């Protein structure tokens, strides 16, 4: 690939927010080129194992490294990813993770940095996330209730249709009067009209 198509290498690579198992890498990019992502190579100083982190479709200029070993020396390099390939690697940066018992050094903690907020405390759900979860659960409950209701209606309709098919016709079982009432039984008294000639 011709050198002219490669994006410029990241500059001012630094490591902050050191902990026993994590650290934040940040960098700057020269202006002018379209950058669509980054690639970070991470290696222990004493060891041949390398880890590569590659992220595209981002304009981020920072990355949190997780699952680091405590009290270990690491070397990192950052590359920028452009539309036509990757840049040369940045200068190597060395850093040393802390012991688990060590606290954040006072100069490395910046609570305004969004890449490290919440590293030192357990994450709690925010109000907006709770509202979304509750709304989704209520919607599922409503869908299930509607399904059960429709199922009962369909089941009732099927059972009533089968009963009507099995029931004998009313013409044959009970005599009815033309006006819709039952014919009177001869055992019940009824009003009779008597004509008397005078």
PDB file of C-alpha atoms in Angstrom:
ATOM      1  CA  UNK A   1       0.000   0.000   0.000  1.00  0.00           C
ATOM      2  CA  UNK A   2       1.467   3.399  -0.880  1.00  0.00           C
ATOM      3  CA  UNK A   3       2.602   5.476   2.105  1.00  0.00           C
ATOM      4  CA  UNK A   4       0.442   8.421   0.967  1.00  0.00           C
ATOM      5  CA  UNK A   5      -2.781   6.484   1.708  1.00  0.00           C
ATOM      6  CA  UNK A   6      -1.830   5.616   5.286  1.00  0.00           C
ATOM      7  CA  UNK A   7      -3.254   7.784   8.056  1.00  0.00           C
ATOM      8  CA  UNK A   8      -0.781   9.454  10.417  1.00  0.00           C
ATOM      9  CA  UNK A   9       0.318   7.575  13.538  1.00  0.00           C
ATOM     10  CA  UNK A  10      -1.197   8.625  16.886  1.00  0.00           C
ATOM     11  CA  UNK A  11       0.909  10.998  18.990  1.00  0.00           C
ATOM     12  CA  UNK A  12       1.135  11.872  22.692  1.00  0.00           C
ATOM     13  CA  UNK A  13       0.131   8.342  23.747  1.00  0.00           C
ATOM     14  CA  UNK A  14      -0.246   8.218  27.540  1.00  0.00           C
ATOM     15  CA  UNK A  15      -1.454   5.810  30.200  1.00  0.00           C
ATOM     16  CA  UNK A  16      -3.523   7.098  33.122  1.00  0.00           C
ATOM     17  CA  UNK A  17      -5.883   5.782  35.784  1.00  0.00           C
ATOM     18  CA  UNK A  18      -3.580   2.906  36.691  1.00  0.00           C
ATOM     19  CA  UNK A  19      -5.017   0.147  38.833  1.00  0.00           C
ATOM     20  CA  UNK A  20      -3.975  -3.404  39.600  1.00  0.00           C
ATOM     21  CA  UNK A  21      -6.121  -4.821  36.776  1.00  0.00           C
ATOM     22  CA  UNK A  22      -6.848  -1.896  34.441  1.00  0.00           C
ATOM     23  CA  UNK A  23      -5.464   1.265  32.880  1.00  0.00           C
ATOM     24  CA  UNK A  24      -6.649   3.899  30.409  1.00  0.00           C
ATOM     25  CA  UNK A  25      -4.720   4.589  27.209  1.00  0.00           C
ATOM     26  CA  UNK A  26      -5.303   7.921  25.463  1.00  0.00           C
ATOM     27  CA  UNK A  27      -3.755   9.554  22.400  1.00  0.00           C
ATOM     28  CA  UNK A  28      -4.041  12.437  19.966  1.00  0.00           C
ATOM     29  CA  UNK A  29      -4.295  12.403  16.187  1.00  0.00           C
ATOM     30  CA  UNK A  30      -2.903  14.905  13.713  1.00  0.00           C
ATOM     31  CA  UNK A  31      -5.666  16.812  11.923  1.00  0.00           C
ATOM     32  CA  UNK A  32      -6.654  16.342   8.309  1.00  0.00           C
ATOM     33  CA  UNK A  33      -7.182  12.613   7.770  1.00  0.00           C
ATOM     34  CA  UNK A  34     -10.395  10.623   8.145  1.00  0.00           C
ATOM     35  CA  UNK A  35      -9.900   8.198  11.022  1.00  0.00           C
ATOM     36  CA  UNK A  36     -12.502   5.449  11.497  1.00  0.00           C
ATOM     37  CA  UNK A  37     -10.995   3.515  14.381  1.00  0.00           C
ATOM     38  CA  UNK A  38      -7.927   2.416  16.310  1.00  0.00           C
ATOM     39  CA  UNK A  39      -5.824  -0.628  17.054  1.00  0.00           C
ATOM     40  CA  UNK A  40      -3.824  -1.198  20.257  1.00  0.00           C
ATOM     41  CA  UNK A  41      -1.155  -3.832  20.772  1.00  0.00           C
ATOM     42  CA  UNK A  42      -0.482  -4.707  24.408  1.00  0.00           C
ATOM     43  CA  UNK A  43       2.406  -6.897  25.548  1.00  0.00           C
ATOM     44  CA  UNK A  44       3.935  -7.849  28.876  1.00  0.00           C
ATOM     45  CA  UNK A  45       7.537  -6.747  29.145  1.00  0.00           C
ATOM     46  CA  UNK A  46       8.553 -10.220  30.324  1.00  0.00           C
ATOM     47  CA  UNK A  47       6.682 -12.438  27.947  1.00  0.00           C
ATOM     48  CA  UNK A  48       5.841 -12.989  24.321  1.00  0.00           C
ATOM     49  CA  UNK A  49       2.043 -12.918  24.630  1.00  0.00           C
ATOM     50  CA  UNK A  50       0.455 -10.019  22.814  1.00  0.00           C
ATOM     51  CA  UNK A  51      -3.127  -8.811  22.931  1.00  0.00           C
ATOM     52  CA  UNK A  52      -4.630  -6.774  20.124  1.00  0.00           C
ATOM     53  CA  UNK A  53      -7.622  -4.517  20.566  1.00  0.00           C
ATOM     54  CA  UNK A  54      -9.210  -3.247  17.383  1.00  0.00           C
ATOM     55  CA  UNK A  55     -12.220  -0.982  17.206  1.00  0.00           C
ATOM     56  CA  UNK A  56     -13.746   0.601  14.099  1.00  0.00           C
ATOM     57  CA  UNK A  57     -16.611   3.039  13.498  1.00  0.00           C
ATOM     58  CA  UNK A  58     -15.492   5.154  16.423  1.00  0.00           C
ATOM     59  CA  UNK A  59     -13.904   8.544  16.906  1.00  0.00           C
ATOM     60  CA  UNK A  60     -12.739   7.672  20.409  1.00  0.00           C
ATOM     61  CA  UNK A  61      -9.221   8.634  21.394  1.00  0.00           C
ATOM     62  CA  UNK A  62      -9.100   6.573  24.587  1.00  0.00           C
ATOM     63  CA  UNK A  63      -9.505   2.936  25.580  1.00  0.00           C
ATOM     64  CA  UNK A  64      -9.668   1.155  28.939  1.00  0.00           C
ATOM     65  CA  UNK A  65      -7.452  -1.932  29.153  1.00  0.00           C
ATOM     66  CA  UNK A  66      -9.001  -4.647  31.348  1.00  0.00           C
ATOM     67  CA  UNK A  67      -7.805  -7.949  32.831  1.00  0.00           C
ATOM     68  CA  UNK A  68      -4.251  -6.794  33.447  1.00  0.00           C
ATOM     69  CA  UNK A  69      -2.010  -8.578  35.937  1.00  0.00           C
ATOM     70  CA  UNK A  70      -1.047  -6.699  39.078  1.00  0.00           C
ATOM     71  CA  UNK A  71       2.482  -5.365  39.497  1.00  0.00           C
ATOM     72  CA  UNK A  72       3.319  -6.092  35.866  1.00  0.00           C
ATOM     73  CA  UNK A  73       5.208  -4.064  33.278  1.00  0.00           C
ATOM     74  CA  UNK A  74       3.395  -3.622  29.934  1.00  0.00           C
ATOM     75  CA  UNK A  75       4.294  -2.071  26.588  1.00  0.00           C
ATOM     76  CA  UNK A  76       1.602  -0.628  24.323  1.00  0.00           C
ATOM     77  CA  UNK A  77       1.475   0.896  20.871  1.00  0.00           C
ATOM     78  CA  UNK A  78      -1.495   2.534  19.138  1.00  0.00           C
ATOM     79  CA  UNK A  79      -2.336   2.661  15.434  1.00  0.00           C
ATOM     80  CA  UNK A  80      -5.053   4.730  13.792  1.00  0.00           C
ATOM     81  CA  UNK A  81      -7.298   3.100  11.196  1.00  0.00           C
ATOM     82  CA  UNK A  82      -8.241   5.118   8.136  1.00  0.00           C
ATOM     83  CA  UNK A  83     -10.369   4.407   5.091  1.00  0.00           C
ATOM     84  CA  UNK A  84      -7.425   2.815   3.252  1.00  0.00           C
ATOM     85  CA  UNK A  85      -5.594   0.989   6.032  1.00  0.00           C
ATOM     86  CA  UNK A  86      -3.699   1.396   9.293  1.00  0.00           C
ATOM     87  CA  UNK A  87      -1.056   3.908  10.269  1.00  0.00           C
ATOM     88  CA  UNK A  88       2.444   3.125  11.449  1.00  0.00           C
ATOM     89  CA  UNK A  89       2.507   2.196  15.136  1.00  0.00           C
ATOM     90  CA  UNK A  90       2.993   4.969  17.660  1.00  0.00           C
ATOM     91  CA  UNK A  91       6.057   5.142  19.858  1.00  0.00           C
ATOM     92  CA  UNK A  92       6.169   2.408  22.497  1.00  0.00           C
ATOM     93  CA  UNK A  93       4.809   3.382  25.907  1.00  0.00           C
ATOM     94  CA  UNK A  94       5.737   1.472  29.078  1.00  0.00           C
ATOM     95  CA  UNK A  95       3.574   1.333  32.198  1.00  0.00           C
ATOM     96  CA  UNK A  96       3.473  -0.679  35.415  1.00  0.00           C
ATOM     97  CA  UNK A  97       0.235  -1.855  37.073  1.00  0.00           C
ATOM     98  CA  UNK A  98      -0.320  -1.370  40.803  1.00  0.00           C
ATOM     99  CA  UNK A  99      -0.683  -3.876  43.623  1.00  0.00           C
ATOM    100  CA  UNK A 100      -4.256  -4.739  44.536  1.00  0.00           C
ATOM    101  CA  UNK A 101      -3.800  -3.091  47.936  1.00  0.00           C
ATOM    102  CA  UNK A 102      -2.632   0.221  46.376  1.00  0.00           C
ATOM    103  CA  UNK A 103      -5.111   3.040  45.918  1.00  0.00           C
ATOM    104  CA  UNK A 104      -5.357   5.371  42.960  1.00  0.00           C
ATOM    105  CA  UNK A 105      -2.486   7.849  42.987  1.00  0.00           C
ATOM    106  CA  UNK A 106      -3.988  11.287  43.520  1.00  0.00           C
ATOM    107  CA  UNK A 107      -2.622  12.670  40.221  1.00  0.00           C
ATOM    108  CA  UNK A 108      -4.053   9.872  38.059  1.00  0.00           C
ATOM    109  CA  UNK A 109      -7.704  10.058  39.069  1.00  0.00           C
ATOM    110  CA  UNK A 110      -9.873  12.360  37.009  1.00  0.00           C
ATOM    111  CA  UNK A 111     -13.566  11.853  37.717  1.00  0.00           C
ATOM    112  CA  UNK A 112     -14.568  14.015  34.727  1.00  0.00           C
ATOM    113  CA  UNK A 113     -13.043  11.535  32.277  1.00  0.00           C
ATOM    114  CA  UNK A 114     -15.959   9.426  30.908  1.00  0.00           C
ATOM    115  CA  UNK A 115     -13.652   6.519  30.050  1.00  0.00           C
ATOM    116  CA  UNK A 116     -12.939   5.773  33.715  1.00  0.00           C
ATOM    117  CA  UNK A 117     -16.088   6.795  35.534  1.00  0.00           C
ATOM    118  CA  UNK A 118     -17.274   3.918  37.646  1.00  0.00           C
ATOM    119  CA  UNK A 119     -13.989   1.978  37.640  1.00  0.00           C
ATOM    120  CA  UNK A 120     -13.578   2.227  41.404  1.00  0.00           C
ATOM    121  CA  UNK A 121     -17.150   1.502  42.473  1.00  0.00           C
ATOM    122  CA  UNK A 122     -19.813  -1.049  41.593  1.00  0.00           C
ATOM    123  CA  UNK A 123     -22.147   0.066  38.812  1.00  0.00           C
ATOM    124  CA  UNK A 124     -25.770   0.745  39.772  1.00  0.00           C
ATOM    125  CA  UNK A 125     -28.620   1.046  37.314  1.00  0.00           C
ATOM    126  CA  UNK A 126     -29.561   4.614  36.561  1.00  0.00           C
ATOM    127  CA  UNK A 127     -33.118   5.915  36.715  1.00  0.00           C
ATOM    128  CA  UNK A 128     -33.525   5.971  32.925  1.00  0.00           C
ATOM    129  CA  UNK A 129     -32.360   2.377  32.633  1.00  0.00           C
ATOM    130  CA  UNK A 130     -34.785   1.276  35.365  1.00  0.00           C
ATOM    131  CA  UNK A 131     -37.698   3.036  33.627  1.00  0.00           C
ATOM    132  CA  UNK A 132     -36.863   1.299  30.349  1.00  0.00           C
ATOM    133  CA  UNK A 133     -36.647  -2.099  32.061  1.00  0.00           C
ATOM    134  CA  UNK A 134     -40.003  -1.575  33.835  1.00  0.00           C
ATOM    135  CA  UNK A 135     -41.718  -0.417  30.614  1.00  0.00           C
ATOM    136  CA  UNK A 136     -40.406  -3.448  28.700  1.00  0.00           C
ATOM    137  CA  UNK A 137     -41.568  -5.821  31.445  1.00  0.00           C
ATOM    138  CA  UNK A 138     -45.023  -4.206  31.537  1.00  0.00           C
ATOM    139  CA  UNK A 139     -45.302  -4.468  27.753  1.00  0.00           C
ATOM    140  CA  UNK A 140     -44.440  -8.175  27.899  1.00  0.00           C
ATOM    141  CA  UNK A 141     -47.003  -8.685  30.673  1.00  0.00           C
ATOM    142  CA  UNK A 142     -49.650  -6.922  28.561  1.00  0.00           C
ATOM    143  CA  UNK A 143     -48.813  -9.041  25.507  1.00  0.00           C
ATOM    144  CA  UNK A 144     -49.053 -12.240  27.559  1.00  0.00           C
ATOM    145  CA  UNK A 145     -52.368 -11.120  29.134  1.00  0.00           C
ATOM    146  CA  UNK A 146     -53.845 -10.297  25.710  1.00  0.00           C
ATOM    147  CA  UNK A 147     -52.699 -13.646  24.357  1.00  0.00           C
ATOM    148  CA  UNK A 148     -54.304 -15.510  27.277  1.00  0.00           C
ATOM    149  CA  UNK A 149     -57.539 -13.526  26.874  1.00  0.00           C
ATOM    150  CA  UNK A 150     -57.705 -14.202  23.140  1.00  0.00           C
ATOM    151  CA  UNK A 151     -56.948 -17.864  23.763  1.00  0.00           C
ATOM    152  CA  UNK A 152     -59.844 -18.096  26.263  1.00  0.00           C
ATOM    153  CA  UNK A 153     -62.220 -16.379  23.802  1.00  0.00           C
ATOM    154  CA  UNK A 154     -61.234 -18.741  21.008  1.00  0.00           C
ATOM    155  CA  UNK A 155     -61.518 -21.747  23.308  1.00  0.00           C
ATOM    156  CA  UNK A 156     -64.990 -20.623  24.513  1.00  0.00           C
ATOM    157  CA  UNK A 157     -66.176 -20.098  20.928  1.00  0.00           C
ATOM    158  CA  UNK A 158     -64.965 -23.539  19.905  1.00  0.00           C
ATOM    159  CA  UNK A 159     -66.654 -25.248  22.868  1.00  0.00           C
ATOM    160  CA  UNK A 160     -69.968 -23.416  22.319  1.00  0.00           C
ATOM    161  CA  UNK A 161     -69.912 -24.295  18.593  1.00  0.00           C
ATOM    162  CA  UNK A 162     -69.407 -27.958  19.392  1.00  0.00           C
ATOM    163  CA  UNK A 163     -72.258 -27.886  21.973  1.00  0.00           C
ATOM    164  CA  UNK A 164     -74.672 -26.392  19.430  1.00  0.00           C
ATOM    165  CA  UNK A 165     -73.816 -29.114  16.951  1.00  0.00           C
ATOM    166  CA  UNK A 166     -74.418 -31.838  19.541  1.00  0.00           C
ATOM    167  CA  UNK A 167     -77.655 -30.309  20.997  1.00  0.00           C
ATOM    168  CA  UNK A 168     -80.902 -31.673  19.476  1.00  0.00           C
ATOM    169  CA  UNK A 169     -83.200 -29.269  17.690  1.00  0.00           C
ATOM    170  CA  UNK A 170     -85.699 -27.484  19.940  1.00  0.00           C
ATOM    171  CA  UNK A 171     -88.598 -28.291  17.586  1.00  0.00           C
ATOM    172  CA  UNK A 172     -88.409 -31.949  18.470  1.00  0.00           C
ATOM    173  CA  UNK A 173     -87.753 -31.722  22.168  1.00  0.00           C
ATOM    174  CA  UNK A 174     -90.230 -29.149  23.471  1.00  0.00           C
ATOM    175  CA  UNK A 175     -93.457 -28.099  21.782  1.00  0.00           C
ATOM    176  CA  UNK A 176     -93.715 -24.352  21.404  1.00  0.00           C
ATOM    177  CA  UNK A 177     -96.640 -22.085  20.748  1.00  0.00           C
ATOM    178  CA  UNK A 178     -96.502 -19.910  17.622  1.00  0.00           C
ATOM    179  CA  UNK A 179     -96.194 -16.831  19.792  1.00  0.00           C
ATOM    180  CA  UNK A 180     -92.939 -18.261  21.213  1.00  0.00           C
ATOM    181  CA  UNK A 181     -94.215 -19.590  24.536  1.00  0.00           C
ATOM    182  CA  UNK A 182     -94.556 -23.206  25.620  1.00  0.00           C
ATOM    183  CA  UNK A 183     -97.920 -24.914  25.205  1.00  0.00           C
ATOM    184  CA  UNK A 184     -99.758 -25.149  28.475  1.00  0.00           C
ATOM    185  CA  UNK A 185     -99.850 -28.488  30.189  1.00  0.00           C
ATOM    186  CA  UNK A 186    -103.243 -30.049  30.863  1.00  0.00           C
ATOM    187  CA  UNK A 187    -102.347 -30.374  34.530  1.00  0.00           C
ATOM    188  CA  UNK A 188    -102.117 -26.637  35.055  1.00  0.00           C
ATOM    189  CA  UNK A 189    -105.344 -24.678  35.399  1.00  0.00           C
ATOM    190  CA  UNK A 190    -106.015 -22.291  32.621  1.00  0.00           C
ATOM    191  CA  UNK A 191    -108.542 -19.580  31.988  1.00  0.00           C
ATOM    192  CA  UNK A 192    -111.288 -20.715  29.683  1.00  0.00           C
ATOM    193  CA  UNK A 193    -113.947 -18.611  28.180  1.00  0.00           C
ATOM    194  CA  UNK A 194    -117.550 -19.837  28.522  1.00  0.00           C
ATOM    195  CA  UNK A 195    -120.297 -18.579  26.294  1.00  0.00           C
ATOM    196  CA  UNK A 196    -123.775 -18.445  27.902  1.00  0.00           C
ATOM    197  CA  UNK A 197    -126.845 -17.889  25.771  1.00  0.00           C
ATOM    198  CA  UNK A 198    -129.644 -15.899  27.343  1.00  0.00           C
TER     199      UNK A 198
END
